[in-house]
Short mmCIF file of C-alpha atoms in Angstrom, two decimals:
data_model
loop_
_atom_site.label_atom_id
_atom_site.label_comp_id
_atom_site.label_asym_id
_atom_site.label_seq_id
_atom_site.Cartn_x
_atom_site.Cartn_y
_atom_site.Cartn_z
CA MET T 272 -24.22 8.00 0.58
CA THR T 273 -21.68 9.71 3.10
CA ALA T 274 -18.22 10.37 1.38
CA PRO T 275 -15.27 8.06 2.35
CA THR T 276 -12.49 10.09 4.55
CA ILE T 277 -10.01 7.20 3.24
CA GLY T 278 -10.07 5.37 -0.10
CA VAL T 279 -7.92 2.03 0.48
CA VAL T 280 -6.55 -0.05 -2.62
CA ILE T 281 -6.25 -3.58 -1.57
CA PRO T 282 -4.40 -5.11 -4.50
CA ALA T 283 -5.05 -8.89 -4.98
CA TYR T 284 -3.42 -11.58 -7.62
CA ASN T 285 -4.62 -15.04 -6.88
CA GLU T 286 -5.58 -14.09 -3.36
CA GLY T 287 -8.73 -16.68 -3.20
CA ALA T 288 -7.46 -18.52 -0.19
CA ARG T 289 -5.87 -15.50 2.06
CA LEU T 290 -8.26 -12.63 0.79
CA PRO T 291 -11.78 -13.84 2.17
CA GLY T 292 -10.41 -14.36 5.90
CA PHE T 293 -8.79 -10.82 5.68
CA VAL T 294 -11.86 -9.19 4.06
CA GLU T 295 -13.91 -10.89 7.17
CA GLN T 296 -11.32 -9.29 9.70
CA LEU T 297 -11.88 -5.81 7.90
CA THR T 298 -15.64 -6.03 8.15
CA ARG T 299 -15.48 -6.67 12.07
CA VAL T 300 -13.32 -3.59 12.46
CA CYS T 301 -15.57 -1.66 10.31
CA LEU T 302 -18.59 -2.76 12.14
CA ALA T 303 -17.03 -2.03 15.34
CA THR T 304 -15.70 1.55 14.50
CA ALA T 305 -17.75 4.22 12.44
CA SER T 306 -15.10 6.61 11.65
CA PRO T 307 -12.81 7.31 9.97
CA ILE T 308 -14.98 6.11 7.03
CA LEU T 309 -13.31 3.64 4.52
CA GLU T 310 -13.67 2.77 1.02
CA LEU T 311 -12.02 -0.83 0.52
CA ILE T 312 -11.63 -1.23 -3.07
CA VAL T 313 -10.11 -4.60 -3.91
CA LEU T 314 -8.35 -4.48 -7.12
CA ASP T 315 -8.07 -7.85 -8.91
CA ASP T 316 -4.81 -7.77 -10.93
CA GLY T 317 -5.60 -10.56 -13.54
CA SER T 318 -5.98 -13.44 -11.19
CA ALA T 319 -7.18 -17.04 -12.63
CA PRO T 320 -10.87 -17.13 -12.78
CA GLU T 321 -11.63 -19.15 -9.98
CA GLN T 322 -9.42 -17.11 -7.81
CA ALA T 323 -10.91 -13.98 -8.67
CA ALA T 324 -14.27 -15.44 -8.10
CA LYS T 325 -13.48 -16.32 -4.91
CA GLU T 326 -12.16 -12.68 -4.04
CA ARG T 327 -15.30 -11.18 -5.56
CA ALA T 328 -17.71 -13.48 -3.58
CA SER T 329 -15.73 -12.37 -0.27
CA VAL T 330 -15.91 -8.56 -0.86
CA GLU T 331 -19.93 -8.75 -2.25
CA ALA T 332 -20.72 -10.63 0.95
CA ALA T 333 -18.82 -8.04 3.01
CA GLN T 334 -20.34 -4.83 1.60
CA ALA T 335 -23.92 -7.13 1.95
CA GLN T 336 -23.10 -7.17 5.74
CA LEU T 337 -22.36 -3.65 6.10
CA THR T 338 -25.28 -2.62 3.92
CA ARG T 339 -27.44 -4.78 6.48
CA GLU T 340 -25.98 -3.06 9.49
CA GLY T 341 -26.11 0.62 8.49
CA SER T 342 -22.24 1.02 8.09
CA PRO T 343 -20.82 3.91 6.39
CA HIS T 344 -17.90 1.92 5.23
CA ARG T 345 -18.18 0.27 1.94
CA PHE T 346 -16.38 -2.49 -0.13
CA ARG T 347 -15.97 -2.68 -4.00
CA PHE T 348 -14.67 -5.10 -6.05
CA VAL T 349 -12.72 -4.01 -9.43
CA ALA T 350 -11.27 -6.38 -12.12
CA ALA T 351 -8.21 -5.28 -14.09
CA GLU T 352 -8.02 -6.72 -17.65
CA ARG T 353 -4.85 -8.54 -17.22
CA ASN T 354 -1.87 -8.85 -14.54
CA SER T 355 0.34 -5.80 -14.69
CA GLY T 356 1.51 -5.69 -10.80
CA LYS T 357 1.00 -4.65 -7.84
CA GLY T 358 1.90 -0.65 -8.58
CA SER T 359 -0.18 -0.59 -11.54
CA ALA T 360 -3.09 -2.34 -9.50
CA ILE T 361 -2.58 0.37 -6.99
CA ARG T 362 -2.68 3.13 -9.50
CA LYS T 363 -5.94 1.88 -11.02
CA GLY T 364 -7.61 1.36 -7.69
CA TRP T 365 -6.66 4.96 -6.76
CA ARG T 366 -8.41 6.19 -9.89
CA GLU T 367 -11.54 4.04 -9.06
CA ALA T 368 -11.88 5.98 -5.40
CA ASP T 369 -14.15 8.18 -4.49
CA PRO T 370 -12.93 11.91 -5.54
CA GLN T 371 -14.44 13.37 -2.26
CA ALA T 372 -11.67 10.87 -0.38
CA GLU T 373 -9.54 13.30 1.92
CA TRP T 374 -6.67 10.15 2.03
CA LEU T 375 -5.57 7.71 -0.38
CA ALA T 376 -4.01 4.50 0.92
CA PHE T 377 -2.81 0.85 -0.13
CA LEU T 378 -3.11 -2.11 1.95
CA ASP T 379 -1.43 -5.29 1.30
CA ALA T 380 -4.09 -8.54 0.87
CA ASP T 381 -2.24 -11.14 2.72
CA GLY T 382 -3.15 -9.76 6.23
CA ALA T 383 0.17 -9.34 7.50
CA VAL T 384 -0.85 -5.90 8.69
CA SER T 385 -4.22 -6.68 10.56
CA ALA T 386 -7.15 -4.74 10.33
CA ASP T 387 -7.03 -3.56 13.97
CA GLU T 388 -3.40 -2.31 13.23
CA PHE T 389 -4.26 -0.65 9.44
CA LEU T 390 -7.31 1.32 11.33
CA ARG T 391 -5.05 2.51 13.92
CA LEU T 392 -3.04 4.19 11.08
CA ALA T 393 -5.93 5.40 9.30
CA THR T 394 -7.35 6.81 12.48
CA LEU T 395 -3.78 8.76 13.03
CA ALA T 396 -3.78 10.26 9.21
CA ALA T 397 -7.48 11.10 9.50
CA THR T 398 -7.43 13.05 12.80
CA SER T 399 -3.76 14.54 12.27
CA ARG T 400 -3.10 18.02 10.66
CA ASP T 401 0.53 17.75 10.72
CA PHE T 402 1.47 14.92 8.66
CA ASP T 403 0.98 14.14 4.79
CA VAL T 404 2.28 10.71 4.63
CA VAL T 405 1.87 7.92 7.12
CA VAL T 406 3.74 4.80 6.69
CA GLY T 407 4.04 1.30 8.52
CA SER T 408 7.03 0.51 9.64
CA ARG T 409 8.39 -3.16 10.70
CA VAL T 410 10.60 -2.18 13.43
CA GLN T 411 11.49 -4.17 16.76
CA MET T 412 10.69 -2.11 19.60
CA ALA T 413 9.20 -2.40 22.83
CA GLY T 414 5.15 -2.56 22.65
CA ARG T 415 5.05 -3.70 19.21
CA HIS T 416 5.21 -7.53 17.83
CA VAL T 417 7.11 -8.20 14.27
CA GLU T 418 6.96 -11.73 13.33
CA ARG T 419 9.74 -12.13 10.54
CA SER T 420 12.10 -14.36 9.31
CA LEU T 421 15.67 -13.34 9.74
CA PHE T 422 16.60 -13.99 5.95
CA ARG T 423 13.58 -12.04 4.80
CA HIS T 424 14.44 -9.33 7.54
CA LEU T 425 18.03 -8.90 6.35
CA GLN T 426 17.11 -8.67 2.93
CA GLY T 427 14.83 -5.82 3.76
CA ARG T 428 17.52 -4.22 5.59
CA VAL T 429 19.80 -4.64 2.60
CA PHE T 430 17.20 -2.96 0.34
CA ALA T 431 16.40 -0.16 2.45
CA THR T 432 20.08 0.69 2.77
CA LEU T 433 20.26 0.63 -1.06
CA THR T 434 17.29 2.76 -1.26
CA ASP T 435 18.50 5.48 1.25
CA LEU T 436 21.92 5.46 -0.68
CA GLN T 437 20.07 6.19 -3.94
CA PHE T 438 17.33 8.65 -2.64
CA HIS T 439 18.12 9.47 0.89
CA LEU T 440 14.89 9.24 1.99
CA GLY T 441 15.38 8.56 5.77
CA TYR T 442 12.66 5.83 6.25
CA TYR T 443 13.48 2.46 8.12
CA ASP T 444 11.16 0.73 6.18
CA THR T 445 9.80 1.82 2.68
CA GLN T 446 8.19 -1.45 1.95
CA CYS T 447 5.81 -2.26 4.46
CA GLY T 448 2.25 -3.01 2.88
CA ALA T 449 0.51 -0.01 4.62
CA LYS T 450 0.92 3.44 3.49
CA LEU T 451 -1.82 6.43 3.66
CA PHE T 452 -1.42 9.82 1.47
CA ARG T 453 -3.11 13.02 1.87
CA ALA T 454 -5.20 12.96 -1.62
CA SER T 455 -4.76 16.48 -2.17
CA LEU T 456 -1.20 15.87 -2.49
CA LEU T 457 -1.18 12.59 -4.21
CA ARG T 458 -3.84 12.88 -7.14
CA PRO T 459 -1.63 15.50 -9.10
CA LEU T 460 0.97 12.72 -8.96
CA LEU T 461 -0.98 10.00 -10.25
CA ASP T 462 -0.21 10.61 -13.84
CA ARG T 463 3.55 10.88 -13.10
CA LEU T 464 3.70 7.08 -11.34
CA GLN T 465 5.56 4.75 -13.54
CA GLU T 466 6.43 1.80 -11.31
CA ASP T 467 4.36 -1.16 -12.01
CA ARG T 468 5.54 -3.43 -9.44
CA TRP T 469 7.46 -3.48 -5.91
CA LEU T 470 8.83 -0.09 -6.42
CA LEU T 471 5.99 2.01 -6.55
CA ASP T 472 6.55 2.41 -2.66
CA VAL T 473 9.69 4.24 -3.11
CA GLU T 474 8.61 6.19 -6.26
CA LEU T 475 5.84 7.43 -4.17
CA LEU T 476 7.82 8.58 -1.35
CA VAL T 477 10.08 10.38 -3.52
CA LEU T 478 7.54 12.36 -5.20
CA MET T 479 5.60 13.11 -2.36
CA ARG T 480 8.75 14.44 -0.94
CA GLU T 481 8.92 16.55 -3.95
CA GLN T 482 5.43 17.89 -3.12
CA GLY T 483 6.66 19.12 0.29
CA ALA T 484 4.48 16.28 2.32
CA ARG T 485 5.19 15.86 5.85
CA PRO T 486 6.03 12.14 6.62
CA LEU T 487 5.32 9.93 9.68
CA GLU T 488 6.86 6.78 10.05
CA VAL T 489 4.82 4.35 12.44
CA PRO T 490 5.94 1.04 14.09
CA ILE T 491 3.41 -1.61 13.91
CA ASP T 492 2.81 -5.03 14.64
CA TRP T 493 3.26 -7.38 11.68
CA ALA T 494 3.07 -10.91 11.16
CA ASP T 495 4.93 -12.83 8.06
CA ALA T 496 1.62 -14.27 6.14
CA GLY T 497 4.24 -16.90 4.39
CA ASP T 498 3.72 -17.45 0.65
CA SER T 499 5.49 -14.39 -0.46
CA LYS T 500 5.25 -13.37 -4.19
CA VAL T 501 8.61 -11.88 -3.89
CA ARG T 502 11.27 -14.34 -4.95
CA PHE T 503 14.56 -14.20 -2.73
CA GLY T 504 17.78 -13.36 -4.63
CA VAL T 505 15.92 -13.08 -8.26
CA ASP T 506 13.80 -10.15 -7.21
CA ALA T 507 16.30 -8.41 -4.82
CA VAL T 508 18.67 -8.03 -7.74
CA ARG T 509 15.87 -6.74 -9.87
CA MET T 510 14.66 -4.49 -7.21
CA PHE T 511 18.14 -3.13 -6.91
CA LEU T 512 18.65 -2.61 -10.70
CA GLY T 513 15.00 -0.97 -10.57
CA LEU T 514 16.14 1.49 -8.04
CA LYS T 515 19.12 2.42 -10.28
CA LYS T 516 17.05 2.81 -13.39
CA MET T 517 14.28 4.94 -11.44
CA HIS T 518 16.86 7.12 -9.66
CA ARG T 519 18.22 8.05 -13.24
CA ARG T 520 14.51 8.79 -14.68
CA LEU T 521 13.49 10.88 -11.64
CA HIS T 522 17.08 12.60 -11.84
CA LEU T 523 16.52 13.32 -15.49
CA LEU T 524 12.81 14.53 -15.05
CA GLN T 525 13.87 16.80 -12.27
CA LYS T 526 16.39 18.58 -14.54
CA HIS T 527 13.80 19.23 -17.30
CA THR T 528 11.26 20.67 -15.12
#
């Protein structure tokens, strides 16, 4: 079996309704494009049994179709024992990825970033020698289409501002659910990653910067999929407090290394 170029983790929690359609979309794109070769790992994060069954069935059907048509891409379904959060699911998925993959990535299960857009990012990463981190960005600009409620946009801008005040990362959007990392730089960091939920994005960008990774932020098309698992207000406060806590932890870690 040909080694994948990119190991992509799709964390899924009770996504039995949305994931199957997105898996079909990803399958169509894979069948139309031979490279870069993708290993798509759906990591179920302790979903209810009936939800997990639907997720698994969609992945198995997709893999069967890829096999029938001789595609080099592949799907896998991996189930966590219990719900631990998006960040935890991504980390588990990366440990399951083919060790020969040159890039490790994650992609949200809701389809807000389309299969075509993700393939555009993946192709950019796989063909570039100039960047080690490729980050999708929900920025309104000519040639790009972003569908997002005003309230969610404003909350995102507040969080991005707070993140930059803490870490000075310089990204417009740290939370878009499509990111790719050069595996040779990311794998040594897997044991250092601790964020189990939404703040894994920021932790990754901070630690990759420490490794000297060269970033590229790419404006993408994005469509709000609705039914967000982020709770307005409550999670914004928790994420802010989480940023402060993570900043203290990483600062202390730097002082002792």
